[in-house]
Amino acid sequence: MKFGVATSSAAEALFSNPMRSLLTMLGIIIGVASVMVMMSIGEGAKAQIEAQISSIGSNVLTLQPGNMNRGGRNHGGGSGRPFAEADVTAMGELPFVQGVTGILSQQANAVSEEANWVSNIQGANASFFEVNNWRVAEGREFTTQEVQGGAAVAVLGKTSAANLFPDGRAIGQRIRVNSVPMEVIGILESKGQSGGGGMGMDRDDTIVAPLGMVRNRITGGNRQVSRHVSRIQMLVQDGYDVLEAQEETTALMRERRRIQPGEQDNFAVVNFADMIKQRAAAAETMSMLLAFTAAVSLIVGGVGVMNIMLVSVTERTREIGLRMAIGARGGDILLQFLFEAIALCTLGGLIGMGMGWIGVFAYAQIANAPMMVSPVIIATALGAAASVGLIFGFFPARRAAQLDPIQALRHD
Amino acid sequence: MTDKPIISCRDLSKIYTMGEQEVRALDGVDLDIAEGEFVAIMGPSGSGKSSLMNLIGALDRPTKGEMWINGKALSEMSRDDLADLRNETLGFVFQQFNLLARQDAFQNVRLPLRYARKDAGDIDARAKECLELVGLGSRMDHRPMQLSGGQQQRVAIARALANRPRILLADEPTGALDTKTTAEIMHLMQDLNRQGITVVLITHETEVAAYASRQIHFRDGRIESDSAHPDLKRPSGG
Ligand SMILES: Nc1ncnc2c1ncn2[C@@H]1O[C@H](COP(=O)(O)OP(=O)(O)OP(=O)(O)O)[C@@H](O)[C@H]1O
Ligand SMILES: [Mg+2]
């Protein structure tokens, strides 16, 4: 088959009636634009989720008071009975636990010599930093001795540090948290936004301090539970099955709380990485739905292309007859019309990509999300458009190729 | 003239059925045309001239009978074989020129060269050469709309000649032209014939037929008379 003559004839037909070509391409343009927007949104969400998982760690279990059910949402919200430090110690004795920390947190007003800042104060054990894989960028972590001794020291998150000490140089300075003076000994590396979706809070807006000191001097004790903590975080050893760890943790906690078989847990063991993965799966479903919509508009566009190609074949029957009379084979004619359909769709695809790009850019601006236009997305969008041309152009092209030369020549 | 016919028809029939009605456009035609002949086919409207031409041109298939071009039976050829035959061996000139309106003269003449399976050599040079041959070397970039009828027909002839065909088929090539232009086109045809191309031409005009070396008259799908065989009496009517 002769490619040169087929392509040039196709291109010529395309530009001889630009308005019609453009209208025909409309479905393809919309389809490709939506393929692009939805793919880049999906990919952006995926990247964000992956970043969150790696920032939290997929082998951290969190014990929370209150029940947990229905799609992984915490309906107890921490309203249940808090845990005790004895629980923290018991959990730490589970064989698979590499590190454990109790956490007691509250909003508190922090004051430095320069500024005033409301932040989230977290009382924690010394393992807090290891469990959360959250290291100091400056200064040092507090030690087990400091926790046991109730030392008035604090490690600041990046945001808190920046707000309390706009000039920098926070290490060694004094702050007061709800009037309790503490010495700043470290500044944590940045963790950024956490959770996404509903949780979107700034993890760096925090002050971490020894657990007992925070309870005694800031939050105060609990009437039912002595030496209480509001949650427990455990780091599961590498290579140990997290699900199994979750089950064993649940079993131990039920035992400690004397929950009878058949009775519901009044606490929850959560793996946040799993929750994020579930959310990722939901996002994937959403993105599939969008993909389906895009596919439908591509198909509608394809039918439009097929329709116009059939009209074009009919209009140009005499031309086809003439080409056959001077020696074009059926295959040459097939190729010519197939190229025309593919060119039509690919051009529509390019325009659609331009519009999709604008859409992605706008979305990135509005949603403050990273702009994700990978080569894969571009290839997929263009490939989809060209395939539509190939599939929906084939029938009209074959009809043209099968025309009888003399009947085509006599056509008027 | 060589003995072996370049075009040969035996018992060639073309019957069109339209509902109940049967039209015998060609009714058992036997015909041999030798290489290098210049044949004019004449006859009243509806006598089957174009039907014969379309069969010879491998554009159509007969209802009955057999034909040979260059010794090869067309009934044994595939669609692609027939396309190649039209491309390499045959050149067509139509009454309505049939040029591609969106392409200029040069591009129109290049078209058969671009469809050629054999190596057509330097396509642009050949197209230019053909246009110069028909006296349109200076009008190569003109579109059909920008050319006169006679010029358009010259472009069509140049296109027919592009692949150096051995047979030139022309169905009323001067039907849409005035007397002066007709004479010019016919001189061109005569020149081509002298260069060895077999020419078969349909016409209604005796002045045009006079350029040919052989005249064949058709009536009701049969040969009524053939100047190459004046003694041969053929039955006419049915
Ligand atoms: N496609 C067709 N379908 C039905 N009948 C046809 C068809 N083509 C030709 N005919 C009939 O066959 C007969 C011969 O037609 P043809 O075109 O060969 O005549 P012609 O000699 O070329 O006439 P003209 O001088 O008018 O061009 C006519 O009666 C015509 O009506
Ligand atoms: Mg005719």
XYZ file of C-alpha atoms and ligand atoms in Angstrom:
682
model
C 0.000 0.000 0.000
C 1.113 3.489 -0.747
C 1.424 5.485 2.458
C 2.540 8.759 0.962
C -0.424 9.297 -1.280
C -2.825 8.114 1.428
C -1.501 10.533 4.047
C -1.324 13.568 1.794
C -4.839 12.955 0.478
C -6.091 12.559 4.026
C -4.456 15.766 5.227
C -5.819 17.648 2.248
C -9.361 16.464 2.894
C -9.032 17.478 6.525
C -8.086 21.069 5.808
C -10.354 21.562 2.819
C -13.318 21.897 5.152
C -11.899 23.123 8.465
C -15.208 24.067 10.063
C -16.683 20.649 9.486
C -13.497 18.991 10.673
C -13.575 21.043 13.845
C -17.209 20.228 14.585
C -16.525 16.568 13.958
C -13.603 16.689 16.338
C -15.648 18.236 19.135
C -16.520 14.943 20.810
C -12.911 13.815 20.591
C -11.703 17.153 21.946
C -13.968 16.898 24.967
C -13.172 13.234 25.464
C -9.424 13.722 25.362
C -9.568 16.821 27.540
C -11.511 14.911 30.179
C -9.213 11.891 29.936
C -6.346 14.210 30.635
C -7.923 16.122 33.488
C -9.170 13.024 35.252
C -5.913 11.135 34.827
C -3.826 13.956 36.170
C -6.154 14.519 39.104
C -6.037 10.803 39.821
C -2.288 10.698 39.551
C -1.921 13.785 41.743
C -4.136 12.235 44.404
C -2.143 9.038 44.228
C 1.144 10.857 44.649
C -0.233 12.778 47.605
C -1.501 9.619 49.243
C 1.814 7.882 48.714
C 3.598 10.809 50.313
C 1.261 10.591 53.314
C 1.770 6.885 53.723
C 5.504 7.297 53.675
C 5.288 10.164 56.169
C 3.180 8.169 58.612
C 4.751 4.809 58.043
C 2.721 1.772 57.155
C 3.791 -0.213 60.206
C 2.545 2.125 62.911
C -0.518 1.076 64.909
C -2.506 3.607 66.888
C -4.744 2.654 69.780
C -7.638 5.032 70.223
C -10.443 5.029 72.771
C -13.963 4.547 71.477
C -15.335 2.196 68.876
C -14.387 2.033 65.298
C -16.618 0.749 62.586
C -18.294 1.553 59.324
C -15.640 1.959 56.690
C -12.801 2.716 59.025
C -14.262 5.914 60.407
C -13.824 6.578 64.074
C -17.262 7.246 65.478
C -16.121 7.238 69.066
C -13.923 10.189 68.336
C -11.891 9.669 71.476
C -14.859 10.085 73.772
C -14.321 6.679 75.335
C -12.264 5.730 78.342
C -8.636 6.784 77.935
C -5.737 4.364 78.321
C -3.290 4.263 81.212
C 0.474 4.368 81.159
C 0.320 0.769 82.390
C -1.334 -0.066 79.070
C 1.533 1.592 77.245
C 4.021 -0.528 79.170
C 2.014 -3.700 78.527
C 1.839 -2.978 74.801
C 5.563 -2.380 74.766
C 6.050 -5.935 75.996
C 4.353 -7.484 72.960
C 7.069 -9.346 71.082
C 6.637 -7.537 67.772
C 6.750 -4.033 69.171
C 9.856 -2.101 68.329
C 8.802 1.102 70.021
C 5.764 2.406 71.862
C 4.621 5.775 73.117
C 1.624 7.095 74.904
C 0.313 10.432 73.754
C -1.696 13.010 75.601
C -2.562 16.012 73.542
C -4.428 19.272 73.906
C -4.604 22.695 72.328
C -2.512 25.087 74.390
C -1.368 28.654 74.312
C 2.390 29.002 73.893
C 4.271 32.210 74.504
C 7.839 33.087 73.658
C 9.551 36.401 74.291
C 8.706 37.400 70.766
C 5.322 35.876 70.004
C 2.183 34.125 71.048
C 0.946 30.980 69.343
C -1.866 28.478 69.893
C -0.564 25.037 69.123
C -1.178 21.373 69.783
C 0.879 20.184 72.713
C 1.620 16.470 72.773
C 2.896 14.781 75.868
C 4.819 11.675 74.794
C 7.393 9.100 75.700
C 10.920 9.281 74.365
C 10.069 6.667 71.716
C 7.710 9.162 70.100
C 10.382 10.223 67.638
C 11.336 6.709 66.631
C 7.741 5.474 66.378
C 6.727 8.369 64.168
C 9.980 8.275 62.254
C 10.129 11.945 63.012
C 13.578 13.251 63.784
C 14.872 16.605 64.966
C 16.279 18.891 62.351
C 18.015 20.971 64.994
C 18.891 20.356 68.654
C 17.968 17.022 70.223
C 15.095 14.781 71.292
C 14.197 14.411 74.950
C 15.372 11.264 76.706
C 13.660 8.561 78.750
C 15.294 10.020 81.861
C 13.808 13.424 81.092
C 10.401 11.820 80.612
C 10.674 9.946 83.899
C 11.980 13.014 85.705
C 9.262 15.258 84.273
C 11.780 17.652 82.733
C 10.334 20.895 81.438
C 11.722 20.581 77.915
C 10.002 20.885 74.560
C 10.651 19.902 70.964
C 8.905 22.189 68.499
C 7.340 21.374 65.171
C 8.498 23.499 62.264
C 5.345 25.637 62.163
C 5.264 26.284 65.888
C 8.958 27.130 65.890
C 8.521 29.525 62.999
C 5.632 31.285 64.720
C 7.137 31.467 68.156
C 10.579 32.407 66.932
C 10.215 34.391 63.734
C 13.912 35.276 63.892
C 14.986 31.652 64.200
C 17.414 30.637 67.014
C 14.812 28.792 69.102
C 17.124 26.209 70.692
C 17.850 27.026 74.327
C 15.110 29.654 74.491
C 12.289 29.550 77.021
C 8.611 29.294 76.182
C 5.562 29.122 78.377
C 2.820 26.692 77.508
C -0.343 27.527 79.427
C 2.005 29.449 81.783
C 4.286 26.453 82.301
C 7.865 27.405 81.419
C 9.881 25.008 79.281
C 13.171 25.046 77.504
C 13.227 24.454 73.742
C 15.723 21.655 73.081
C 14.922 20.673 69.517
C 13.076 21.453 66.316
C 11.512 18.650 64.327
C 11.957 18.153 60.596
C 8.914 19.098 58.565
C 6.145 16.518 58.000
C 3.747 18.757 56.184
C 0.007 18.335 55.780
C -1.387 15.105 57.035
C -4.441 13.063 56.361
C -5.770 14.865 53.356
C -9.524 14.746 52.852
C -11.170 15.728 56.129
C -8.073 15.496 58.279
C -5.985 18.153 56.560
C -4.130 19.487 59.526
C -0.622 20.781 59.778
C 1.377 18.148 61.614
C 4.209 20.620 62.066
C 2.024 22.841 64.223
C 2.868 21.020 67.414
C 4.918 21.065 70.605
C 6.152 17.705 71.899
C 7.089 17.400 75.548
C 7.577 14.674 78.192
C 4.308 12.865 78.897
C 4.176 13.025 82.696
C 5.160 16.677 82.812
C 2.411 17.578 80.299
C -0.214 15.646 82.293
C 0.807 17.043 85.650
C 1.203 20.648 84.690
C -0.903 21.278 81.584
C -3.742 18.873 80.818
C -4.420 17.641 84.322
C -5.375 14.101 85.284
C -8.393 11.958 84.485
C -11.015 11.074 87.126
C -11.384 7.417 86.136
C -7.895 6.548 84.955
C -4.761 7.481 86.781
C -1.701 8.372 84.708
C -3.858 8.367 81.581
C -2.897 8.830 77.925
C -5.284 9.676 75.101
C -3.719 7.340 72.574
C -0.938 4.837 72.168
C 1.283 4.558 69.126
C 3.261 1.397 68.448
C 5.913 0.701 65.880
C 5.666 -2.857 64.547
C 8.935 -4.579 63.761
C 9.892 -4.713 60.107
C 8.780 -7.923 58.464
C 6.071 -8.640 61.008
C 2.554 -8.878 59.563
C 0.825 -5.648 60.535
C -2.622 -7.257 60.419
C -1.520 -9.935 62.819
C 0.027 -7.316 65.083
C -3.283 -5.462 64.974
C -5.132 -8.599 66.071
C -2.724 -9.386 68.865
C -2.866 -5.820 70.116
C -6.649 -5.935 70.092
C -6.639 -9.235 71.995
C -4.284 -7.917 74.660
C -6.253 -4.728 75.122
C -9.550 -6.641 75.384
C -7.967 -8.800 78.046
C -6.681 -5.788 79.965
C -10.083 -4.159 79.832
C -11.846 -7.438 80.626
C -14.110 -7.263 77.619
C -16.175 -10.456 77.405
C -16.282 -12.441 74.186
C -19.155 -11.151 72.069
C -18.910 -7.709 73.606
C -17.789 -4.862 71.375
C -14.367 -3.276 71.701
C -14.417 0.110 73.443
C -11.189 1.065 71.750
C -9.757 0.787 68.263
C -6.443 -0.291 66.802
C -5.926 1.775 63.685
C -3.385 1.522 60.941
C -3.530 4.958 59.327
C -1.631 3.764 56.300
C -4.432 1.261 55.715
C -7.038 3.951 56.056
C -5.221 6.073 53.529
C -4.979 3.106 51.221
C -8.714 2.610 51.542
C -9.209 6.223 50.663
C -6.862 5.732 47.732
C -9.014 2.830 46.579
C -12.067 5.060 46.810
C -10.249 7.719 44.796
C -9.412 5.052 42.257
C -13.074 4.097 41.944
C -13.906 7.739 41.408
C -11.219 8.036 38.826
C -12.512 4.904 37.055
C -15.928 6.498 36.957
C -14.444 9.589 35.373
C -12.532 7.402 32.954
C -15.779 5.754 32.008
C -17.338 9.161 31.343
C -14.350 10.100 29.234
C -14.620 6.828 27.343
C -18.283 7.474 26.652
C -17.541 10.905 25.237
C -14.759 9.427 23.114
C -17.168 6.830 21.780
C -19.768 9.489 21.056
C -17.015 11.459 19.324
C -16.046 8.338 17.419
C -19.577 7.804 16.188
C -19.580 11.427 15.017
C -16.356 10.827 13.150
C -17.748 7.684 11.578
C -20.836 9.558 10.496
C -18.850 12.347 8.860
C -16.516 9.858 7.239
C -19.502 8.046 5.719
C -20.794 11.367 4.398
C -17.348 12.123 3.077
C -17.115 8.761 1.302
C -20.475 9.351 -0.334
C -19.561 12.886 -1.375
C -16.283 11.763 -2.831
C -17.500 8.607 -4.529
C -16.563 9.969 -7.948
C -13.118 10.886 -6.697
C -12.724 7.357 -5.347
C -13.810 5.970 -8.728
C -11.286 8.170 -10.482
C -8.495 7.115 -8.146
C -9.389 3.496 -8.811
C -9.489 4.123 -12.562
C -5.931 5.393 -12.533
C -4.687 2.465 -10.506
C -5.412 2.893 -6.794
C -5.992 -0.470 -5.154
C -8.739 -1.040 -2.587
C -6.044 -0.984 0.087
C -4.865 2.458 -1.030
C -8.370 3.854 -0.703
C -8.850 2.119 2.649
C -5.645 3.628 3.936
C -6.533 7.083 2.675
C -9.824 7.206 4.540
C -8.418 5.476 7.584
C -5.646 8.066 7.760
C -8.208 10.787 7.367
C -10.197 9.486 10.332
C -7.073 8.969 12.437
C -5.728 12.407 11.521
C -9.094 13.942 12.368
C -9.133 12.250 15.766
C -5.472 12.866 16.529
C -5.811 16.522 15.687
C -8.906 16.628 17.894
C -6.826 14.838 20.503
C -4.111 17.496 20.309
C -6.626 20.294 20.699
C -8.282 18.358 23.519
C -4.905 17.973 25.152
C -4.341 21.702 24.997
C -7.703 22.260 26.650
C -7.070 19.477 29.143
C -3.800 21.131 30.024
C -5.609 24.357 30.771
C -8.113 22.357 32.842
C -5.364 20.635 34.807
C -3.617 23.947 35.356
C -6.836 25.546 36.590
C -7.501 22.608 38.891
C -3.983 22.777 40.266
C -4.472 26.470 41.005
C -7.873 26.057 42.626
C -7.219 22.864 44.580
C -3.632 23.849 45.360
C -2.607 20.416 44.134
C 0.557 19.571 42.260
C 0.206 19.644 38.473
C 0.664 16.143 37.190
C 0.906 15.803 33.410
C 3.138 12.831 32.809
C 4.186 11.486 29.419
C 2.017 8.476 30.208
C -1.050 10.718 30.416
C -0.199 12.435 27.148
C 0.454 9.136 25.420
C -2.786 7.668 26.786
C -4.865 10.652 25.694
C -3.385 10.765 22.204
C -3.424 7.006 21.859
C -7.086 6.923 22.837
C -7.900 9.550 20.213
C -5.965 7.774 17.468
C -7.573 4.444 18.384
C -11.005 5.991 18.137
C -10.057 7.158 14.638
C -8.802 3.710 13.737
C -11.848 1.898 15.069
C -14.557 4.253 13.865
C -12.772 5.127 10.633
C -12.442 1.538 9.587
C -16.019 0.908 8.553
C -16.332 3.988 6.296
C -12.855 3.361 4.891
C -13.693 -0.220 4.053
C -16.904 0.887 2.419
C -14.869 3.269 0.233
C -12.334 0.555 -0.573
C -15.017 -1.885 -1.648
C -16.721 0.481 -4.061
C -17.066 -0.793 -7.582
C -14.838 1.373 -9.814
C -17.358 1.933 -12.589
C -20.282 2.579 -10.254
C -18.175 5.004 -8.272
C -17.117 6.833 -11.437
C -20.728 7.132 -12.623
C -21.922 8.385 -9.226
C -23.232 11.934 -9.211
C 0.906 -3.672 -36.972
C 1.703 -6.845 -35.122
C -0.473 -9.898 -35.480
C -1.106 -10.573 -31.829
C -4.024 -8.425 -30.623
C -3.390 -6.259 -27.564
C -7.142 -6.179 -26.868
C -9.297 -9.175 -27.575
C -12.996 -9.815 -26.832
C -14.949 -13.018 -27.404
C -18.719 -13.273 -27.105
C -18.621 -10.290 -24.768
C -21.979 -9.414 -23.202
C -23.083 -6.936 -20.611
C -26.644 -7.233 -19.402
C -28.143 -4.796 -16.921
C -31.179 -6.035 -15.033
C -33.377 -3.363 -13.578
C -36.234 -5.103 -11.822
C -38.066 -7.129 -14.464
C -36.363 -5.362 -17.336
C -33.212 -6.627 -18.999
C -30.998 -4.272 -20.989
C -28.500 -5.942 -23.276
C -25.911 -3.176 -23.411
C -23.459 -5.530 -25.145
C -24.631 -8.598 -26.954
C -21.932 -11.112 -27.868
C -19.223 -8.851 -29.201
C -16.115 -10.350 -30.849
C -13.358 -7.837 -31.359
C -9.582 -7.792 -31.791
C -7.483 -4.649 -31.651
C -3.822 -4.909 -32.566
C -1.059 -2.987 -30.897
C -0.561 0.429 -32.463
C -4.052 0.761 -33.920
C -6.090 3.965 -33.622
C -9.694 2.841 -33.322
C -12.760 5.060 -33.284
C -15.940 3.558 -31.910
C -19.137 5.148 -33.117
C -22.817 4.519 -32.924
C -26.055 5.943 -31.670
C -26.635 6.777 -28.038
C -27.274 3.696 -25.955
C -25.639 1.330 -28.447
C -23.171 0.044 -25.873
C -19.997 2.018 -26.656
C -19.278 3.091 -23.112
C -20.176 -0.337 -21.812
C -17.496 -1.836 -24.061
C -14.984 0.823 -23.094
C -15.521 0.165 -19.371
C -14.936 -3.530 -19.898
C -11.787 -2.963 -21.933
C -10.669 -0.532 -19.250
C -10.976 -3.204 -16.548
C -13.380 -0.950 -14.684
C -16.286 -3.354 -15.043
C -16.797 -7.108 -15.394
C -18.748 -8.671 -18.277
C -21.930 -10.657 -17.723
C -20.749 -13.208 -20.255
C -17.764 -13.775 -22.514
C -14.073 -13.269 -22.050
C -11.542 -10.617 -22.778
C -7.790 -10.427 -22.881
C -5.523 -7.434 -22.501
C -1.982 -8.047 -23.587
C -2.781 -11.767 -23.739
C -4.014 -11.950 -20.150
C -7.593 -13.020 -19.403
C -9.235 -10.406 -17.198
C -11.628 -12.935 -15.659
C -8.670 -14.554 -13.947
C -7.421 -11.354 -12.361
C -8.101 -10.153 -8.840
C -9.303 -6.668 -7.925
C -5.743 -5.638 -7.122
C -4.434 -7.138 -10.381
C -7.014 -5.118 -12.275
C -6.012 -1.970 -10.392
C -2.385 -2.577 -11.344
C -3.393 -3.207 -14.951
C -5.230 0.126 -15.037
C -2.244 1.786 -13.470
C 0.471 0.354 -15.689
C -1.030 -0.597 -19.032
C -4.113 1.557 -19.487
C -4.655 5.288 -19.601
C -8.113 6.835 -19.336
C -9.433 10.070 -20.729
C -13.011 10.956 -19.844
C -15.528 13.325 -21.384
C -15.806 15.193 -18.073
C -12.001 15.288 -17.562
C -12.359 13.951 -13.982
C -9.537 15.972 -12.501
C -9.241 16.405 -8.747
C -10.496 19.953 -8.211
C -8.421 20.677 -5.105
C -5.139 19.744 -6.727
C -3.179 21.616 -9.356
C -2.280 20.236 -12.772
C 1.070 18.941 -11.594
C -0.418 17.068 -8.623
C -3.157 15.591 -10.805
C -0.567 14.191 -13.192
C 1.563 12.837 -10.359
C -1.327 10.813 -8.936
C -1.051 7.645 -11.099
C 2.710 7.676 -10.595
C 2.225 7.705 -6.857
C -0.105 4.710 -7.010
C 2.392 2.768 -9.132
C 3.718 -0.477 -7.598
C 6.662 -0.583 -9.937
C 9.399 1.914 -9.357
C 8.065 4.946 -11.150
C 11.445 6.653 -11.105
C 11.538 10.391 -10.597
C 7.838 11.128 -10.238
C 8.123 14.908 -10.369
C 10.298 14.844 -13.466
C 7.945 12.453 -15.248
C 4.863 14.525 -14.349
C 6.580 17.638 -15.661
C 7.595 15.843 -18.825
C 4.013 14.709 -19.468
C 2.626 18.194 -18.931
C 5.209 19.616 -21.316
C 4.260 16.962 -23.850
C 0.669 18.200 -23.877
C 1.870 21.803 -24.045
C 1.070 22.791 -20.448
C 4.574 23.143 -19.060
C 3.780 26.695 -18.020
C 0.473 25.867 -16.308
C 1.638 23.250 -13.840
C 0.471 25.066 -10.735
C -2.983 25.871 -12.102
C -5.970 24.184 -10.597
C -8.638 22.733 -12.923
C -10.857 25.756 -12.185
C -8.148 28.033 -13.533
C -7.844 26.159 -16.834
C -9.977 26.114 -19.989
C -11.826 22.963 -21.043
C -9.201 22.111 -23.629
C -6.418 22.654 -21.126
C -8.181 20.492 -18.571
C -8.465 17.710 -21.098
C -4.754 18.069 -21.833
C -4.031 17.654 -18.142
C -6.205 14.544 -18.172
C -4.254 13.201 -21.152
C -0.969 13.973 -19.417
C -2.252 12.067 -16.395
C -3.261 9.124 -18.609
C 0.234 9.079 -20.112
C 2.145 9.328 -16.835
C 2.860 5.617 -16.401
C 3.671 5.146 -20.140
C 0.567 3.063 -20.869
C 0.353 0.878 -23.960
C -3.325 1.625 -24.438
C -5.102 4.966 -24.237
C -8.873 4.758 -23.767
C -10.935 7.877 -24.372
C -14.713 8.040 -23.973
C -15.896 11.084 -25.934
C -12.806 13.112 -24.986
C -13.869 16.024 -27.186
C -17.557 15.910 -26.314
C -17.264 18.992 -24.154
C -14.893 20.938 -26.392
C -15.292 23.333 -29.297
C -14.167 22.522 -32.838
C -10.791 24.214 -32.662
C -9.859 22.648 -29.342
C -11.169 19.310 -30.574
C -8.741 19.457 -33.493
C -5.851 20.234 -31.137
C -6.699 17.316 -28.857
C -7.091 14.968 -31.819
C -3.701 15.978 -33.190
C -2.234 15.191 -29.828
C -3.908 11.770 -29.857
C -2.580 11.149 -33.334
C 0.945 12.030 -32.217
C 0.692 9.649 -29.287
C -0.555 6.908 -31.589
C 2.393 7.484 -33.890
C 4.660 6.978 -30.913
C 3.204 3.484 -30.597
C 0.344 3.860 -28.128
C -2.804 1.986 -29.066
C -5.713 4.441 -28.961
C -9.369 3.483 -28.595
C -11.718 6.426 -28.752
C -15.487 6.828 -28.604
C -17.018 9.655 -30.561
C -20.219 10.795 -32.171
C -18.505 13.021 -34.681
C -17.294 11.748 -38.051
C -14.646 14.505 -38.173
C -13.167 13.112 -34.971
C -13.468 9.530 -36.136
C -11.562 10.520 -39.276
C -8.360 10.848 -37.244
C -8.539 7.145 -36.476
C -7.158 4.413 -38.709
C -10.121 2.125 -38.048
C -13.785 2.871 -37.418
C -16.178 0.517 -35.687
C -19.911 1.212 -35.601
C -22.111 -0.140 -32.864
C -25.853 -0.659 -32.828
C -27.917 -2.322 -30.101
C -24.904 -3.775 -28.359
C -23.411 -5.312 -31.490
C -20.822 -4.350 -34.061
C -22.679 -3.092 -37.092
C -19.644 -2.404 -39.222
C -15.866 -2.446 -38.877
C -13.653 -0.667 -41.407
C -10.946 -3.285 -40.842
C -13.305 -6.001 -42.066
C -15.548 -4.313 -44.650
C -16.558 -7.620 -46.229
C -17.732 -9.157 -42.971
C -21.506 -8.864 -42.769
C -22.879 -8.976 -39.291
C -26.500 -9.489 -38.406
C -28.112 -6.392 -37.041
C -31.170 -6.069 -34.886
C -32.643 -8.967 -33.055
N -25.425 1.097 -14.890
C -26.402 0.832 -15.778
N -27.552 0.310 -15.342
C -28.522 0.020 -16.217
N -28.452 0.218 -17.524
C -27.328 0.747 -18.034
C -26.242 1.091 -17.183
N -25.251 1.604 -17.939
C -25.708 1.561 -19.198
N -26.942 1.067 -19.256
C -27.743 0.851 -20.471
O -26.979 0.115 -21.412
C -27.149 0.619 -22.682
C -25.807 1.003 -23.287
O -25.289 2.074 -22.554
P -23.916 2.759 -22.901
O -23.606 3.734 -21.854
O -22.918 1.692 -23.176
O -24.279 3.501 -24.283
P -23.386 4.480 -25.153
O -23.278 3.859 -26.464
O -22.140 4.827 -24.451
O -24.331 5.755 -25.233
P -23.932 7.285 -25.284
O -23.511 7.566 -26.661
O -25.198 7.984 -24.946
O -22.859 7.492 -24.270
C -28.119 1.800 -22.599
O -29.403 1.347 -22.948
C -28.064 2.174 -21.145
O -29.310 2.636 -20.721
Mg -21.284 6.590 -23.600
